[in-house]
mmCIF file of C-alpha atoms in Angstrom:
data_model
loop_
_atom_site.group_PDB
_atom_site.id
_atom_site.type_symbol
_atom_site.label_atom_id
_atom_site.label_comp_id
_atom_site.label_asym_id
_atom_site.label_seq_id
_atom_site.Cartn_x
_atom_site.Cartn_y
_atom_site.Cartn_z
ATOM 1 C CA MET A 118 0.000 0.000 0.000
ATOM 2 C CA CYS A 119 1.320 3.439 -0.924
ATOM 3 C CA ALA A 120 1.909 6.115 1.679
ATOM 4 C CA GLY A 121 -0.518 8.428 -0.127
ATOM 5 C CA GLU A 122 -3.304 5.839 0.070
ATOM 6 C CA GLU A 123 -2.671 5.370 3.794
ATOM 7 C CA GLY A 124 -2.866 9.148 4.399
ATOM 8 C CA GLY A 125 -6.104 9.324 2.401
ATOM 9 C CA ARG A 126 -7.598 6.487 4.410
ATOM 10 C CA HIS A 127 -6.743 8.279 7.693
ATOM 11 C CA ALA A 128 -8.266 11.502 6.403
ATOM 12 C CA GLN A 129 -11.489 9.656 5.505
ATOM 13 C CA LEU A 130 -11.532 8.018 8.929
ATOM 14 C CA ARG A 131 -11.072 11.388 10.630
ATOM 15 C CA GLU A 132 -13.810 12.996 8.518
ATOM 16 C CA LYS A 133 -16.334 10.229 9.228
ATOM 17 C CA PHE A 134 -15.499 8.917 12.678
ATOM 18 C CA ILE A 135 -14.358 11.881 14.736
ATOM 19 C CA PRO A 136 -17.367 14.205 14.181
ATOM 20 C CA HIS A 137 -19.788 11.356 14.932
ATOM 21 C CA HIS A 138 -17.820 10.257 17.989
ATOM 22 C CA VAL A 139 -17.577 13.816 19.305
ATOM 23 C CA SER A 140 -21.304 14.308 18.604
ATOM 24 C CA TYR A 141 -22.082 11.229 20.696
ATOM 25 C CA VAL A 142 -19.863 12.476 23.517
ATOM 26 C CA TYR A 143 -21.525 15.901 23.285
ATOM 27 C CA LEU A 144 -25.053 14.487 23.488
ATOM 28 C CA ARG A 145 -24.115 12.174 26.319
ATOM 29 C CA GLY A 146 -22.472 15.098 28.122
ATOM 30 C CA CYS A 147 -25.644 17.171 27.750
ATOM 31 C CA VAL A 148 -27.782 14.392 29.223
ATOM 32 C CA VAL A 149 -25.353 13.782 32.091
ATOM 33 C CA GLN A 150 -25.028 17.500 32.773
ATOM 34 C CA ARG A 151 -28.794 18.004 32.894
ATOM 35 C CA ALA A 152 -29.352 14.890 34.984
ATOM 36 C CA HIS A 153 -26.598 15.612 37.459
ATOM 37 C CA GLY A 154 -26.589 19.413 37.373
ATOM 38 C CA GLY A 155 -28.589 19.659 40.584
ATOM 39 C CA VAL A 156 -26.294 17.168 42.293
ATOM 40 C CA PHE A 157 -23.270 19.172 41.130
ATOM 41 C CA ARG A 158 -24.715 22.452 42.413
ATOM 42 C CA HIS A 159 -25.615 20.783 45.721
ATOM 43 C CA SER A 160 -22.084 19.374 45.909
ATOM 44 C CA CYS A 161 -20.650 22.868 45.422
ATOM 45 C CA GLN A 162 -22.846 24.147 48.235
ATOM 46 C CA MET A 163 -21.685 21.315 50.500
ATOM 47 C CA ASP A 164 -18.036 21.995 49.580
ATOM 48 C CA ARG A 165 -18.616 25.625 50.439
ATOM 49 C CA GLY A 166 -19.978 24.632 53.835
ATOM 50 C CA GLU A 167 -17.048 22.355 54.545
ATOM 51 C CA THR A 168 -14.325 24.669 53.270
ATOM 52 C CA GLY A 169 -15.839 28.000 54.241
ATOM 53 C CA GLY A 170 -15.507 29.106 50.605
ATOM 54 C CA ASP A 171 -17.660 31.760 49.047
ATOM 55 C CA PRO A 172 -20.395 30.325 46.776
ATOM 56 C CA ARG A 173 -19.722 33.060 44.205
ATOM 57 C CA ILE A 174 -16.147 31.835 43.747
ATOM 58 C CA LEU A 175 -17.367 28.255 43.326
ATOM 59 C CA ALA A 176 -19.974 29.474 40.828
ATOM 60 C CA ILE A 177 -17.543 31.530 38.748
ATOM 61 C CA THR A 178 -14.936 28.763 38.634
ATOM 62 C CA VAL A 179 -16.155 25.187 39.100
ATOM 63 C CA LEU A 180 -19.852 25.533 38.260
ATOM 64 C CA ALA A 181 -19.305 27.836 35.263
ATOM 65 C CA GLY A 182 -16.677 25.506 33.856
ATOM 66 C CA GLY A 183 -18.839 22.439 34.333
ATOM 67 C CA THR A 184 -21.872 23.935 32.629
ATOM 68 C CA SER A 185 -19.759 25.095 29.678
ATOM 69 C CA VAL A 186 -18.669 21.592 28.656
ATOM 70 C CA PRO A 187 -21.432 21.190 26.029
ATOM 71 C CA ASP A 188 -20.427 24.549 24.499
ATOM 72 C CA LEU A 189 -16.806 23.425 24.491
ATOM 73 C CA LEU A 190 -17.656 20.182 22.731
ATOM 74 C CA THR A 191 -19.758 22.028 20.143
ATOM 75 C CA SER A 192 -16.826 24.324 19.437
ATOM 76 C CA VAL A 193 -14.490 21.327 19.127
ATOM 77 C CA ILE A 194 -16.814 19.660 16.618
ATOM 78 C CA VAL A 195 -17.213 22.663 14.338
ATOM 79 C CA THR A 196 -13.559 23.687 14.657
ATOM 80 C CA MET A 197 -12.463 20.203 13.607
ATOM 81 C CA GLN A 198 -14.679 20.658 10.557
ATOM 82 C CA GLY A 199 -12.859 23.907 9.735
ATOM 83 C CA GLN A 200 -15.729 26.183 10.781
ATOM 84 C CA GLY A 201 -13.967 28.724 13.011
ATOM 85 C CA ASP A 202 -16.708 31.319 12.473
ATOM 86 C CA MET A 203 -19.312 28.870 13.689
ATOM 87 C CA ALA A 204 -17.265 28.017 16.790
ATOM 88 C CA ILE A 205 -16.983 31.681 17.773
ATOM 89 C CA SER A 206 -20.628 32.412 16.918
ATOM 90 C CA SER A 207 -21.770 29.436 18.982
ATOM 91 C CA SER A 208 -19.792 30.588 22.018
ATOM 92 C CA ILE A 209 -21.009 34.174 21.787
ATOM 93 C CA GLY A 210 -24.615 33.151 21.135
ATOM 94 C CA SER A 211 -24.583 30.675 23.995
ATOM 95 C CA ASN A 212 -23.304 33.238 26.471
ATOM 96 C CA ILE A 213 -25.784 35.877 25.338
ATOM 97 C CA PHE A 214 -28.552 33.291 25.727
ATOM 98 C CA ASP A 215 -27.319 32.426 29.235
ATOM 99 C CA VAL A 216 -27.328 36.080 30.299
ATOM 100 C CA THR A 217 -30.603 37.128 28.657
ATOM 101 C CA VAL A 218 -32.662 33.936 29.087
ATOM 102 C CA GLY A 219 -30.862 31.408 31.314
ATOM 103 C CA ALA A 220 -30.498 33.744 34.279
ATOM 104 C CA PRO A 221 -33.770 35.738 34.104
ATOM 105 C CA ILE A 222 -36.090 32.699 33.887
ATOM 106 C CA PRO A 223 -35.105 31.334 37.327
ATOM 107 C CA TRP A 224 -35.382 34.878 38.740
ATOM 108 C CA LEU A 225 -38.844 35.214 37.232
ATOM 109 C CA ILE A 226 -39.966 31.837 38.590
ATOM 110 C CA TYR A 227 -38.582 32.669 42.048
ATOM 111 C CA SER A 228 -40.240 36.095 42.043
ATOM 112 C CA VAL A 229 -43.615 34.700 40.985
ATOM 113 C CA TYR A 230 -43.484 31.754 43.397
ATOM 114 C CA TYR A 231 -42.226 33.634 46.472
ATOM 115 C CA GLY A 232 -43.655 37.054 45.614
ATOM 116 C CA ARG A 233 -40.358 38.853 46.193
ATOM 117 C CA ALA A 234 -37.200 39.732 44.294
ATOM 118 C CA VAL A 235 -33.967 37.762 44.383
ATOM 119 C CA ARG A 236 -31.251 39.469 46.461
ATOM 120 C CA VAL A 237 -27.766 39.740 45.004
ATOM 121 C CA GLN A 238 -25.127 39.208 47.694
ATOM 122 C CA SER A 239 -22.300 41.045 45.946
ATOM 123 C CA GLN A 240 -21.539 44.655 46.667
ATOM 124 C CA PRO A 241 -22.251 47.123 43.818
ATOM 125 C CA THR A 242 -18.511 47.657 43.363
ATOM 126 C CA THR A 243 -17.921 43.930 42.860
ATOM 127 C CA MET A 244 -20.778 43.685 40.374
ATOM 128 C CA THR A 245 -19.467 46.725 38.508
ATOM 129 C CA VAL A 246 -16.002 45.178 38.294
ATOM 130 C CA TRP A 247 -17.448 41.840 37.126
ATOM 131 C CA ILE A 248 -19.574 43.477 34.438
ATOM 132 C CA GLY A 249 -16.688 45.769 33.467
ATOM 133 C CA SER A 250 -14.419 42.723 33.265
ATOM 134 C CA LEU A 251 -16.945 41.006 31.026
ATOM 135 C CA VAL A 252 -17.007 43.975 28.634
ATOM 136 C CA CYS A 253 -13.208 44.284 28.728
ATOM 137 C CA MET A 254 -12.850 40.554 28.053
ATOM 138 C CA LEU A 255 -15.140 40.817 25.051
ATOM 139 C CA VAL A 256 -13.066 43.708 23.671
ATOM 140 C CA ALA A 257 -9.823 41.832 24.424
ATOM 141 C CA VAL A 258 -11.114 38.708 22.646
ATOM 142 C CA VAL A 259 -12.098 40.661 19.526
ATOM 143 C CA LEU A 260 -8.799 42.570 19.521
ATOM 144 C CA SER A 261 -6.831 39.348 20.028
ATOM 145 C CA ILE A 262 -8.534 37.730 17.056
ATOM 146 C CA LYS A 263 -8.012 40.881 14.959
ATOM 147 C CA CYS A 264 -4.325 41.151 15.926
ATOM 148 C CA ASN A 265 -3.936 37.480 15.023
ATOM 149 C CA GLY A 266 -5.133 38.199 11.491
ATOM 150 C CA TRP A 267 -8.595 36.708 12.048
ATOM 151 C CA VAL A 268 -7.022 33.249 12.299
ATOM 152 C CA LEU A 269 -7.692 30.798 15.109
ATOM 153 C CA ASN A 270 -4.448 29.052 16.073
ATOM 154 C CA LYS A 271 -2.318 27.901 19.000
ATOM 155 C CA ALA A 272 -1.097 31.418 19.852
ATOM 156 C CA LEU A 273 -4.655 32.704 20.007
ATOM 157 C CA GLY A 274 -5.706 29.732 22.158
ATOM 158 C CA ILE A 275 -2.935 30.499 24.647
ATOM 159 C CA THR A 276 -3.912 34.184 24.640
ATOM 160 C CA MET A 277 -7.527 33.280 25.386
ATOM 161 C CA MET A 278 -6.508 31.010 28.263
ATOM 162 C CA LEU A 279 -4.355 33.797 29.735
ATOM 163 C CA LEU A 280 -7.244 36.267 29.431
ATOM 164 C CA TYR A 281 -9.517 33.801 31.240
ATOM 165 C CA CYS A 282 -6.974 33.388 34.040
ATOM 166 C CA VAL A 283 -6.778 37.174 34.438
ATOM 167 C CA PHE A 284 -10.573 37.349 34.602
ATOM 168 C CA LEU A 285 -10.706 34.627 37.263
ATOM 169 C CA LEU A 286 -8.042 36.327 39.344
ATOM 170 C CA VAL A 287 -9.832 39.691 39.234
ATOM 171 C CA ALA A 288 -13.268 38.183 39.924
ATOM 172 C CA CYS A 289 -12.073 36.062 42.854
ATOM 173 C CA TYR A 290 -10.013 38.942 44.277
ATOM 174 C CA MET A 291 -13.096 41.186 44.306
ATOM 175 C CA VAL A 292 -15.128 38.581 46.213
ATOM 176 C CA VAL A 293 -12.364 38.015 48.761
ATOM 177 C CA GLN A 294 -12.035 41.792 49.317
ATOM 178 C CA GLU A 295 -15.721 42.223 50.254
#
């Protein structure tokens, strides 16, 4: 068998197998996440009780990361298919949906059921810094992609991870300072 034929066979295998395998993992992850989401949140609350940690830090680190796994897998699938625009659009759309639908619906249900508003524990300064960080991160992401020539590559991935670490440090610092 020629080397070219072997490479072609691997390419066909990657094109057919990997997207289907990742799709299966994604769907299974969604089911597991939905089924065990309450257990995970309860576990975070128990960890908070045992460690004395602030629930906001657990939410912004562990819980946020855990609920983003389906988005991550979606981005992996479309990126592997060469659809960088779709990966970015999916991430942005998902986060906008979370902020404009995913958060307000539980607030609405709580308010209707209990007849009172949901109290936010954070100080206004902390919330301002968090929201300001969110806006700054969005600008930094767009500028990073632009400075990278609108190409998604290893350097941009490292930049994004560093930006996320900076965000986590600032967000956790603000909670600890309250």
